[in-house]
Amino acid sequence: MLPVLADTREAEMDKLFIEGGRPLRGSVRISGAKNAALPLMTATLLAPGKHVLRNVPDLRDTRTLLKVMEEFGVTSEWEDDVLYIDSTELKHFEASYDLVRTMRASVLVLGPLVARLGRARVSRPGGCAIGDRPINLHLMGLEQLGATCLQENGYVDVKVDGRLRGNVIHFDIPSVTGTENLLMAATLAAGTTILKNAAREPEIGNLVDMLVGMGAQIEGRDTDELIVHGVEQLSPADCVIIPDRIEAGTYLIAIAATGGQGRVTHCKPEHLPALLNKLRAAGLIIEEGEDSIAISFSEGKGVADLECVDIKTMPYPGYATDLQAQFMTLMSLASGSSVINETIFENRFMHVAELERMNANIKIKGSSAVVTGKGRDGLVGAPVMATDLRASSSLVIAGLAASGITEIRRIYHLERGYEKLIDKLTGLGAKVWKESY
Ligand code: EPU
């Protein structure tokens, strides 16, 4: 049985407190990736039977998606980080507004449901704190596979008579969940589908591996052209979720921002090429192991010696937008100016106003932010508001580095994507606690 999800209104009253100024030291184990777990969970809708997913992070988002899938008739059970999903019987094909509005990744059920049942009705996800976030590419692709997509009363209704039909689909923007949705849909289509300018994030490689394990025929893993030869049916999966590269990156930046020294373990260093280069450019020593990354300052150096580094967010393997806010906090501790250019989402600077409350000096010019670092002593604790998942983690890092106490409100955002955050930070020597009001 799933524990009941804390009601969001209730969770809104929770606050996270951080007494900053303590260098983080030690090692932290990275959980399975949220953004891999979500598509892999929906992929279980493609084949009737009992699926096993391993290394699944226990997060607000994974639990919300299970609720969405329960509405279709799926049953599930957790045993530590192993999630058993039984998708033998699907009785419904509708994902309601109440759940979809809390997590737009619910749109990932569209492709698998239409492929298996010929029908899906999903509440249209609205915009969110980081931007407009349309799903036009998902719908265009499904139409090119032969489905009709009707939008009415806030819902998207997708139907196909018989099987979807393979086609060539060209993404004008390499959408991550768009690629995942169409990849899943294409596995059961009649004929071959070619996804051009597909996204190449490691989470998509994880999904390809799962689908191939289920009997799908897919070529081009990790490239921007995925070729899918449709099959008539798939069998249940047993698959391991890859480590969360964004969680790993967040802890590396947190260790650096506090002048600490440590190691993230159970991760894949090869999934973080751009961040590791930027951390090296900022003056940090990074040692990549097979499944761990160590970070430290060179002898006698610390936060005050951080070099200013510019970043520009790009699709993988470029610098991840999901690590932009955290790096901005780091740069507000360096001496000098750096430019942070956000090219993926138009509104992903909501953390700036909150960081300014903590004494950061950041000027937004269009899609760029100019950060004038003030050195470690420049950030001071303050009450701040979390606005989205990654913005929240930049405030946590700021709180860990700042002098005094930082109080973060709306921490349900953090609970969407960081498993056991308080325990993991405490294990690294941070003083951090949650209070409920
Ligand atoms: N876009 C369109 N039309 C579409 C789809 C996307 O114009 O139909 C645009 C978006 O507006 C954006 C760009 O394409 O400008 C890329 O968006 P993408 O579709 O790749 O984003 P996503 O699939 O909705 C996933 C992650 C996000 C992450 C982005 C970018 C999941 C569940 N979510 O979102 O993760 O920021 O890719 O890497 O995989 C997070 O974990 O905090 C998070 C927001």
Short mmCIF file of C-alpha atoms and ligand atoms in Angstrom, two decimals:
data_model
loop_
_atom_site.label_atom_id
_atom_site.label_comp_id
_atom_site.label_asym_id
_atom_site.label_seq_id
_atom_site.Cartn_x
_atom_site.Cartn_y
_atom_site.Cartn_z
CA MET A 1 0.00 0.00 0.00
CA LEU A 2 1.17 3.51 -0.77
CA PRO A 3 1.39 5.85 2.19
CA VAL A 4 -1.07 8.69 1.69
CA LEU A 5 0.55 11.63 -0.09
CA ALA A 6 0.74 14.66 2.15
CA ASP A 7 -1.82 17.12 0.96
CA THR A 8 -0.13 20.01 -0.85
CA ARG A 9 -1.89 22.60 1.31
CA GLU A 10 -0.51 20.84 4.37
CA ALA A 11 2.95 20.60 2.82
CA GLU A 12 2.85 24.31 1.96
CA MET A 13 3.02 24.96 5.68
CA ASP A 14 6.27 23.02 6.06
CA LYS A 15 9.47 25.03 6.23
CA LEU A 16 13.07 24.00 5.89
CA PHE A 17 15.59 25.69 8.18
CA ILE A 18 19.30 25.77 7.50
CA GLU A 19 22.00 27.09 9.80
CA GLY A 20 24.67 27.90 7.24
CA GLY A 21 28.41 28.30 7.24
CA ARG A 22 29.43 24.66 7.78
CA PRO A 23 31.63 23.08 5.09
CA LEU A 24 30.01 19.87 3.79
CA ARG A 25 32.30 16.86 4.13
CA GLY A 26 31.99 13.16 3.46
CA SER A 27 30.16 11.08 0.93
CA VAL A 28 26.58 10.99 -0.27
CA ARG A 29 24.80 8.21 -2.12
CA ILE A 30 22.87 9.28 -5.19
CA SER A 31 19.34 7.93 -5.76
CA GLY A 32 17.72 6.76 -8.96
CA ALA A 33 16.87 9.52 -11.44
CA LYS A 34 13.42 11.09 -11.15
CA ASN A 35 13.40 11.95 -14.83
CA ALA A 36 14.22 8.38 -15.79
CA ALA A 37 11.84 6.78 -13.28
CA LEU A 38 8.83 8.73 -14.60
CA PRO A 39 9.01 7.61 -18.27
CA LEU A 40 10.05 4.09 -17.29
CA MET A 41 7.02 3.84 -15.02
CA THR A 42 4.69 4.88 -17.84
CA ALA A 43 6.39 2.42 -20.20
CA THR A 44 4.92 -0.37 -18.06
CA LEU A 45 1.53 0.63 -19.54
CA LEU A 46 2.69 -0.72 -22.91
CA ALA A 47 2.66 -4.39 -21.92
CA PRO A 48 0.18 -6.27 -19.72
CA GLY A 49 1.81 -8.11 -16.85
CA LYS A 50 3.99 -7.64 -13.78
CA HIS A 51 6.94 -5.27 -14.23
CA VAL A 52 9.88 -4.72 -11.90
CA LEU A 53 11.66 -1.37 -11.68
CA ARG A 54 14.76 -1.14 -9.49
CA ASN A 55 16.53 1.85 -7.91
CA VAL A 56 13.29 3.88 -8.04
CA PRO A 57 13.47 7.10 -6.00
CA ASP A 58 10.69 7.53 -3.44
CA LEU A 59 9.59 11.05 -4.31
CA ARG A 60 6.44 13.10 -4.42
CA ASP A 61 6.60 12.93 -8.25
CA THR A 62 6.97 9.15 -8.51
CA ARG A 63 4.11 8.73 -6.02
CA THR A 64 1.92 11.18 -7.94
CA LEU A 65 2.53 9.30 -11.18
CA LEU A 66 1.56 6.02 -9.49
CA LYS A 67 -1.71 7.66 -8.45
CA VAL A 68 -2.33 8.69 -12.06
CA MET A 69 -1.63 5.13 -13.20
CA GLU A 70 -3.85 3.67 -10.46
CA GLU A 71 -6.72 5.59 -12.03
CA PHE A 72 -6.19 3.44 -15.15
CA GLY A 73 -6.33 0.22 -13.09
CA VAL A 74 -2.63 -0.38 -12.47
CA THR A 75 -1.62 -1.77 -9.08
CA SER A 76 1.79 -1.34 -7.48
CA GLU A 77 3.90 -2.23 -4.50
CA TRP A 78 7.22 -0.87 -3.21
CA GLU A 79 9.86 -2.97 -1.50
CA ASP A 80 12.66 -0.58 -0.54
CA ASP A 81 13.70 0.94 -3.88
CA VAL A 82 12.09 -1.81 -5.97
CA LEU A 83 8.75 -0.93 -7.49
CA TYR A 84 6.47 -3.71 -8.73
CA ILE A 85 3.88 -2.50 -11.21
CA ASP A 86 1.07 -4.72 -12.43
CA SER A 87 -0.46 -3.31 -15.60
CA THR A 88 -2.36 -6.47 -16.55
CA GLU A 89 -5.73 -4.75 -16.67
CA LEU A 90 -6.25 -1.22 -17.88
CA LYS A 91 -9.86 -0.18 -17.26
CA HIS A 92 -9.65 3.57 -17.89
CA PHE A 93 -7.66 5.88 -20.11
CA GLU A 94 -8.19 9.26 -18.46
CA ALA A 95 -5.69 11.24 -16.35
CA SER A 96 -7.59 13.85 -14.38
CA TYR A 97 -6.81 17.53 -13.85
CA ASP A 98 -6.36 17.14 -10.09
CA LEU A 99 -3.27 14.99 -10.54
CA VAL A 100 -1.89 16.29 -13.85
CA ARG A 101 -1.88 19.89 -12.58
CA THR A 102 0.54 18.88 -9.81
CA MET A 103 2.95 17.16 -12.19
CA ARG A 104 3.12 17.92 -15.87
CA ALA A 105 5.21 14.80 -16.58
CA SER A 106 1.87 12.92 -16.34
CA VAL A 107 1.67 13.72 -20.06
CA LEU A 108 4.06 10.75 -20.48
CA VAL A 109 1.08 8.39 -20.25
CA LEU A 110 -0.23 9.61 -23.63
CA GLY A 111 2.06 7.61 -25.92
CA PRO A 112 1.84 4.26 -24.07
CA LEU A 113 -1.94 4.45 -23.55
CA VAL A 114 -2.72 5.28 -27.18
CA ALA A 115 -0.34 2.57 -28.37
CA ARG A 116 -1.93 -0.11 -26.17
CA LEU A 117 -5.59 0.96 -25.90
CA GLY A 118 -6.01 3.20 -28.94
CA ARG A 119 -7.22 6.00 -26.68
CA ALA A 120 -5.93 8.42 -24.04
CA ARG A 121 -7.58 11.41 -22.42
CA VAL A 122 -5.25 13.56 -20.37
CA SER A 123 -5.86 16.90 -18.71
CA ARG A 124 -3.79 19.49 -20.57
CA PRO A 125 -0.89 20.44 -18.33
CA GLY A 126 -0.85 24.18 -17.75
CA GLY A 127 2.20 26.38 -17.70
CA CYS A 128 4.40 26.19 -14.66
CA ALA A 129 6.82 28.37 -12.74
CA ILE A 130 9.60 27.86 -15.29
CA GLY A 131 7.65 28.71 -18.43
CA ASP A 132 4.78 28.07 -20.79
CA ARG A 133 5.77 24.43 -21.48
CA PRO A 134 3.61 23.50 -24.48
CA ILE A 135 3.03 19.88 -25.59
CA ASN A 136 2.52 20.66 -29.29
CA LEU A 137 5.46 18.43 -30.31
CA HIS A 138 4.00 15.43 -28.45
CA LEU A 139 0.64 15.91 -30.18
CA MET A 140 2.11 16.62 -33.61
CA GLY A 141 4.11 13.40 -33.39
CA LEU A 142 1.11 11.32 -32.32
CA GLU A 143 -0.88 12.74 -35.24
CA GLN A 144 1.95 11.79 -37.58
CA LEU A 145 1.66 8.26 -36.21
CA GLY A 146 -1.99 8.27 -37.29
CA ALA A 147 -3.79 9.41 -34.13
CA THR A 148 -6.29 12.25 -33.93
CA CYS A 149 -5.79 14.72 -31.10
CA LEU A 150 -8.80 16.75 -29.97
CA GLN A 151 -8.46 19.46 -27.38
CA GLU A 152 -11.62 20.31 -25.47
CA ASN A 153 -12.60 21.40 -21.96
CA GLY A 154 -9.00 21.46 -20.84
CA TYR A 155 -8.38 17.86 -21.92
CA VAL A 156 -6.42 16.35 -24.79
CA ASP A 157 -8.24 13.39 -26.28
CA VAL A 158 -6.07 11.17 -28.47
CA LYS A 159 -7.56 8.31 -30.50
CA VAL A 160 -6.51 5.86 -33.14
CA ASP A 161 -8.47 3.17 -34.95
CA GLY A 162 -6.41 0.00 -34.83
CA ARG A 163 -2.64 0.38 -34.56
CA LEU A 164 -0.56 3.52 -34.82
CA ARG A 165 1.42 3.62 -38.08
CA GLY A 166 5.15 4.29 -38.30
CA ASN A 167 6.31 7.57 -39.85
CA VAL A 168 9.25 9.97 -40.00
CA ILE A 169 8.94 12.61 -37.27
CA HIS A 170 11.19 15.63 -37.09
CA PHE A 171 11.42 17.55 -33.81
CA ASP A 172 12.15 21.22 -34.38
CA ILE A 173 13.24 21.34 -30.71
CA PRO A 174 14.70 18.18 -29.13
CA SER A 175 12.03 17.73 -26.42
CA VAL A 176 12.95 15.20 -23.72
CA THR A 177 9.48 13.97 -22.73
CA GLY A 178 8.31 14.48 -26.33
CA THR A 179 10.99 12.05 -27.53
CA GLU A 180 10.09 9.61 -24.74
CA ASN A 181 6.36 9.74 -25.49
CA LEU A 182 6.79 9.12 -29.21
CA LEU A 183 9.46 6.48 -28.69
CA MET A 184 7.05 4.53 -26.48
CA ALA A 185 4.15 5.00 -28.90
CA ALA A 186 6.26 3.87 -31.87
CA THR A 187 7.28 0.55 -30.27
CA LEU A 188 3.78 -0.86 -30.90
CA ALA A 189 3.11 0.95 -34.22
CA ALA A 190 2.82 -0.91 -37.50
CA GLY A 191 6.02 -0.33 -39.50
CA THR A 192 9.07 1.79 -38.85
CA THR A 193 9.23 5.18 -37.13
CA ILE A 194 12.23 7.48 -37.38
CA LEU A 195 12.55 10.21 -34.74
CA LYS A 196 14.85 12.91 -36.08
CA ASN A 197 16.49 15.61 -33.94
CA ALA A 198 15.48 13.51 -30.94
CA ALA A 199 16.68 14.46 -27.47
CA ARG A 200 19.75 12.52 -26.27
CA GLU A 201 19.48 12.82 -22.49
CA PRO A 202 20.78 9.72 -20.63
CA GLU A 203 17.25 9.13 -19.30
CA ILE A 204 16.18 8.38 -22.88
CA GLY A 205 18.96 5.77 -23.17
CA ASN A 206 17.59 4.20 -19.98
CA LEU A 207 14.12 4.08 -21.55
CA VAL A 208 15.52 2.55 -24.77
CA ASP A 209 17.20 -0.18 -22.70
CA MET A 210 13.97 -0.94 -20.88
CA LEU A 211 11.92 -1.06 -24.09
CA VAL A 212 14.48 -3.29 -25.84
CA GLY A 213 14.37 -5.58 -22.79
CA MET A 214 10.59 -5.76 -23.30
CA GLY A 215 11.06 -6.86 -26.92
CA ALA A 216 11.05 -3.51 -28.77
CA GLN A 217 13.32 -3.04 -31.77
CA ILE A 218 15.15 0.27 -31.51
CA GLU A 219 18.34 1.53 -33.18
CA GLY A 220 20.29 4.72 -32.53
CA ARG A 221 20.46 4.77 -28.70
CA ASP A 222 22.14 7.97 -27.45
CA THR A 223 21.96 9.61 -30.88
CA ASP A 224 19.57 12.23 -32.24
CA GLU A 225 18.02 9.74 -34.66
CA LEU A 226 16.04 6.89 -33.15
CA ILE A 227 14.74 4.19 -35.47
CA VAL A 228 11.92 2.08 -34.09
CA HIS A 229 10.65 -1.04 -35.88
CA GLY A 230 7.20 -1.57 -34.41
CA VAL A 231 6.27 -4.94 -32.93
CA GLU A 232 2.82 -6.38 -32.19
CA GLN A 233 3.32 -6.82 -28.48
CA LEU A 234 5.82 -6.32 -25.70
CA SER A 235 6.47 -8.32 -22.55
CA PRO A 236 6.89 -7.12 -18.94
CA ALA A 237 10.12 -5.40 -17.94
CA ASP A 238 12.76 -5.86 -15.25
CA CYS A 239 14.91 -2.77 -15.39
CA VAL A 240 17.22 -0.59 -13.26
CA ILE A 241 16.77 3.20 -13.12
CA ILE A 242 19.99 5.12 -13.80
CA PRO A 243 21.43 7.39 -11.09
CA ASP A 244 20.12 10.95 -10.87
CA ARG A 245 22.71 13.16 -12.56
CA ILE A 246 20.91 16.32 -11.41
CA GLU A 247 20.90 15.20 -7.78
CA ALA A 248 24.61 14.33 -8.09
CA GLY A 249 25.35 17.74 -9.62
CA THR A 250 23.37 19.51 -6.90
CA TYR A 251 25.41 17.86 -4.12
CA LEU A 252 28.70 18.58 -5.90
CA ILE A 253 27.79 22.26 -6.16
CA ALA A 254 26.62 22.31 -2.52
CA ILE A 255 29.96 20.85 -1.36
CA ALA A 256 31.83 23.46 -3.43
CA ALA A 257 29.66 26.36 -2.22
CA THR A 258 30.37 25.54 1.42
CA GLY A 259 34.13 25.22 0.90
CA GLY A 260 33.89 21.53 1.69
CA GLN A 261 35.32 18.34 0.32
CA GLY A 262 33.46 15.16 -0.49
CA ARG A 263 32.28 12.50 -2.85
CA VAL A 264 29.03 11.61 -4.54
CA THR A 265 28.68 7.84 -4.96
CA HIS A 266 26.51 5.43 -6.97
CA CYS A 267 26.42 7.91 -9.85
CA LYS A 268 27.63 8.00 -13.46
CA PRO A 269 30.34 10.64 -13.94
CA GLU A 270 29.98 10.33 -17.74
CA HIS A 271 26.46 11.81 -17.45
CA LEU A 272 27.79 15.13 -16.11
CA PRO A 273 30.41 16.23 -18.69
CA ALA A 274 29.41 19.91 -18.87
CA LEU A 275 29.02 20.48 -15.12
CA LEU A 276 32.33 18.79 -14.29
CA ASN A 277 34.12 20.98 -16.84
CA LYS A 278 32.54 24.11 -15.37
CA LEU A 279 33.47 23.10 -11.81
CA ARG A 280 37.06 22.52 -12.95
CA ALA A 281 37.05 25.92 -14.65
CA ALA A 282 35.87 27.45 -11.35
CA GLY A 283 39.05 26.04 -9.76
CA LEU A 284 37.75 22.86 -8.14
CA ILE A 285 39.55 19.54 -8.27
CA ILE A 286 37.29 16.84 -9.67
CA GLU A 287 38.27 13.19 -9.63
CA GLU A 288 36.05 10.84 -11.61
CA GLY A 289 35.85 7.26 -10.40
CA GLU A 290 33.92 4.47 -12.07
CA ASP A 291 30.72 5.29 -10.19
CA SER A 292 31.69 8.21 -7.99
CA ILE A 293 32.96 11.78 -8.24
CA ALA A 294 35.22 13.43 -5.65
CA ILE A 295 35.35 17.21 -5.31
CA SER A 296 37.78 19.39 -3.37
CA PHE A 297 39.68 22.67 -3.44
CA SER A 298 43.41 22.67 -3.97
CA GLU A 299 45.62 23.07 -0.90
CA GLY A 300 45.06 26.41 0.83
CA LYS A 301 42.20 27.46 -1.45
CA GLY A 302 38.53 27.93 -0.65
CA VAL A 303 35.30 29.60 -1.70
CA ALA A 304 36.96 33.03 -1.79
CA ASP A 305 39.20 31.73 -4.60
CA LEU A 306 36.37 30.52 -6.86
CA GLU A 307 36.83 31.67 -10.45
CA CYS A 308 33.88 33.21 -12.28
CA VAL A 309 32.57 30.96 -15.04
CA ASP A 310 29.86 31.64 -17.62
CA ILE A 311 27.29 28.98 -18.47
CA LYS A 312 24.73 28.56 -21.23
CA THR A 313 22.06 25.88 -20.82
CA MET A 314 21.71 23.49 -23.74
CA PRO A 315 20.17 20.11 -24.51
CA TYR A 316 22.35 17.15 -23.43
CA PRO A 317 25.33 16.84 -23.59
CA GLY A 318 25.37 20.61 -23.04
CA TYR A 319 24.99 22.24 -19.64
CA ALA A 320 21.66 21.10 -18.10
CA THR A 321 18.97 23.68 -17.40
CA ASP A 322 18.17 21.63 -14.28
CA LEU A 323 21.58 22.64 -12.85
CA GLN A 324 21.41 26.31 -13.82
CA ALA A 325 19.96 27.73 -10.58
CA GLN A 326 22.41 25.80 -8.39
CA PHE A 327 25.41 27.07 -10.39
CA MET A 328 24.09 30.61 -10.08
CA THR A 329 24.30 30.30 -6.29
CA LEU A 330 27.89 29.09 -6.61
CA MET A 331 28.76 32.03 -8.85
CA SER A 332 27.25 34.48 -6.40
CA LEU A 333 29.98 33.32 -4.01
CA ALA A 334 32.85 33.83 -6.49
CA SER A 335 34.71 37.11 -6.86
CA GLY A 336 33.86 38.91 -10.12
CA SER A 337 31.08 38.58 -12.70
CA SER A 338 29.69 35.65 -14.60
CA VAL A 339 26.94 35.39 -17.18
CA ILE A 340 24.31 32.66 -16.97
CA ASN A 341 22.36 32.24 -20.19
CA GLU A 342 19.14 30.16 -20.01
CA THR A 343 18.14 28.95 -23.47
CA ILE A 344 15.68 26.13 -22.62
CA PHE A 345 12.95 27.72 -20.48
CA GLU A 346 11.89 31.36 -20.75
CA ASN A 347 11.11 31.89 -17.07
CA ARG A 348 13.73 29.97 -15.22
CA PHE A 349 15.09 32.82 -13.12
CA MET A 350 12.49 32.79 -10.35
CA HIS A 351 15.23 32.03 -7.84
CA VAL A 352 16.98 35.33 -8.60
CA ALA A 353 14.67 37.49 -6.51
CA GLU A 354 14.98 35.03 -3.62
CA LEU A 355 18.78 34.88 -3.86
CA GLU A 356 18.78 38.68 -3.82
CA ARG A 357 16.95 38.52 -0.49
CA MET A 358 20.04 36.68 0.71
CA ASN A 359 22.27 39.52 -0.49
CA ALA A 360 23.25 38.13 -3.93
CA ASN A 361 23.82 40.67 -6.70
CA ILE A 362 22.19 39.41 -9.92
CA LYS A 363 20.86 41.43 -12.85
CA ILE A 364 18.58 39.78 -15.41
CA LYS A 365 18.90 40.91 -19.03
CA GLY A 366 16.49 38.94 -21.21
CA SER A 367 17.50 35.30 -21.10
CA SER A 368 20.77 36.06 -19.30
CA ALA A 369 21.62 36.81 -15.71
CA VAL A 370 24.77 38.67 -14.77
CA VAL A 371 25.94 37.49 -11.38
CA THR A 372 28.37 39.66 -9.48
CA GLY A 373 29.90 37.42 -6.86
CA LYS A 374 30.38 38.70 -3.37
CA GLY A 375 32.52 35.99 -1.85
CA ARG A 376 31.24 33.54 0.72
CA ASP A 377 30.59 36.16 3.39
CA GLY A 378 28.33 37.99 0.98
CA LEU A 379 25.36 35.64 1.37
CA VAL A 380 23.26 35.97 4.50
CA GLY A 381 20.41 33.82 5.75
CA ALA A 382 16.86 35.08 5.15
CA PRO A 383 13.30 33.79 4.81
CA VAL A 384 12.85 32.77 1.16
CA MET A 385 10.20 31.08 -0.98
CA ALA A 386 10.78 28.01 -3.15
CA THR A 387 9.17 28.42 -6.59
CA ASP A 388 10.11 25.27 -8.47
CA LEU A 389 12.16 22.17 -7.84
CA ARG A 390 15.59 23.30 -9.04
CA ALA A 391 15.12 26.90 -7.87
CA SER A 392 14.49 25.43 -4.42
CA SER A 393 17.74 23.51 -4.47
CA SER A 394 19.65 26.70 -5.34
CA LEU A 395 18.15 28.27 -2.19
CA VAL A 396 19.19 25.27 -0.11
CA ILE A 397 22.76 25.64 -1.40
CA ALA A 398 22.65 29.37 -0.67
CA GLY A 399 21.39 28.64 2.85
CA LEU A 400 24.18 26.12 3.44
CA ALA A 401 26.80 28.66 2.34
CA ALA A 402 25.28 31.74 3.99
CA SER A 403 25.92 33.07 7.44
CA GLY A 404 22.97 32.80 9.81
CA ILE A 405 19.70 30.96 9.39
CA THR A 406 17.74 30.54 6.15
CA GLU A 407 14.09 29.62 6.25
CA ILE A 408 12.69 28.12 3.03
CA ARG A 409 8.94 28.03 2.45
CA ARG A 410 6.97 25.81 0.05
CA ILE A 411 9.42 22.97 0.36
CA TYR A 412 7.01 20.54 -1.29
CA HIS A 413 8.86 21.55 -4.46
CA LEU A 414 12.04 20.00 -3.05
CA GLU A 415 10.19 16.85 -2.05
CA ARG A 416 9.19 16.39 -5.70
CA GLY A 417 12.75 15.60 -6.71
CA TYR A 418 15.28 15.12 -3.89
CA GLU A 419 15.03 11.84 -2.00
CA LYS A 420 15.93 12.00 1.72
CA LEU A 421 17.35 15.50 1.31
CA ILE A 422 17.56 16.32 5.02
CA ASP A 423 19.19 12.98 5.91
CA LYS A 424 21.69 13.27 3.08
CA LEU A 425 22.67 16.84 3.97
CA THR A 426 22.89 15.98 7.66
CA GLY A 427 25.19 13.07 6.74
CA LEU A 428 27.47 15.63 5.09
CA GLY A 429 27.58 17.72 8.27
CA ALA A 430 24.90 20.31 7.50
CA LYS A 431 22.58 21.68 10.16
CA VAL A 432 19.19 21.46 8.47
CA TRP A 433 15.73 20.65 9.78
CA LYS A 434 12.08 20.79 8.82
CA GLU A 435 9.29 22.37 10.86
CA SER A 436 5.59 21.90 10.20
CA TYR A 437 3.08 24.64 11.02
N1 EPU B 1 8.83 22.39 -26.09
C1 EPU B 1 7.94 22.83 -27.04
N2 EPU B 1 6.90 22.00 -27.39
C2 EPU B 1 6.76 20.77 -26.84
C3 EPU B 1 7.68 20.31 -25.88
C4 EPU B 1 8.72 21.16 -25.52
O1 EPU B 1 8.05 23.92 -27.53
O2 EPU B 1 5.80 20.07 -27.22
C5 EPU B 1 9.95 23.26 -25.68
C6 EPU B 1 9.89 23.65 -24.23
O3 EPU B 1 9.05 24.76 -24.02
C7 EPU B 1 11.32 23.94 -23.92
C8 EPU B 1 12.08 22.93 -24.78
O4 EPU B 1 11.15 22.50 -25.77
O5 EPU B 1 11.66 25.23 -24.32
C9 EPU B 1 12.61 21.71 -24.09
O6 EPU B 1 11.60 21.16 -23.25
P1 EPU B 1 11.46 19.61 -23.02
O7 EPU B 1 10.23 19.13 -23.68
O8 EPU B 1 12.74 18.94 -23.36
O9 EPU B 1 11.21 19.54 -21.46
P2 EPU B 1 10.35 18.45 -20.73
O10 EPU B 1 10.45 17.18 -21.45
O11 EPU B 1 9.00 19.00 -20.44
C10 EPU B 1 12.26 17.51 -19.23
C11 EPU B 1 12.49 17.35 -17.76
C12 EPU B 1 12.72 18.71 -17.11
C13 EPU B 1 13.94 19.35 -17.79
C14 EPU B 1 13.72 19.43 -19.31
C15 EPU B 1 14.92 19.94 -20.06
C16 EPU B 1 11.24 15.36 -17.22
C17 EPU B 1 10.08 14.73 -16.56
N3 EPU B 1 11.35 16.68 -17.15
O12 EPU B 1 11.11 18.33 -19.34
O13 EPU B 1 13.02 18.48 -15.75
O14 EPU B 1 14.15 20.63 -17.27
O15 EPU B 1 13.40 18.12 -19.83
O16 EPU B 1 16.03 19.16 -19.83
O17 EPU B 1 12.07 14.67 -17.80
C18 EPU B 1 13.07 19.01 -13.43
O18 EPU B 1 13.41 17.82 -13.22
O19 EPU B 1 13.11 19.89 -12.54
C19 EPU B 1 12.62 19.38 -14.77
C20 EPU B 1 11.93 20.50 -15.00
#
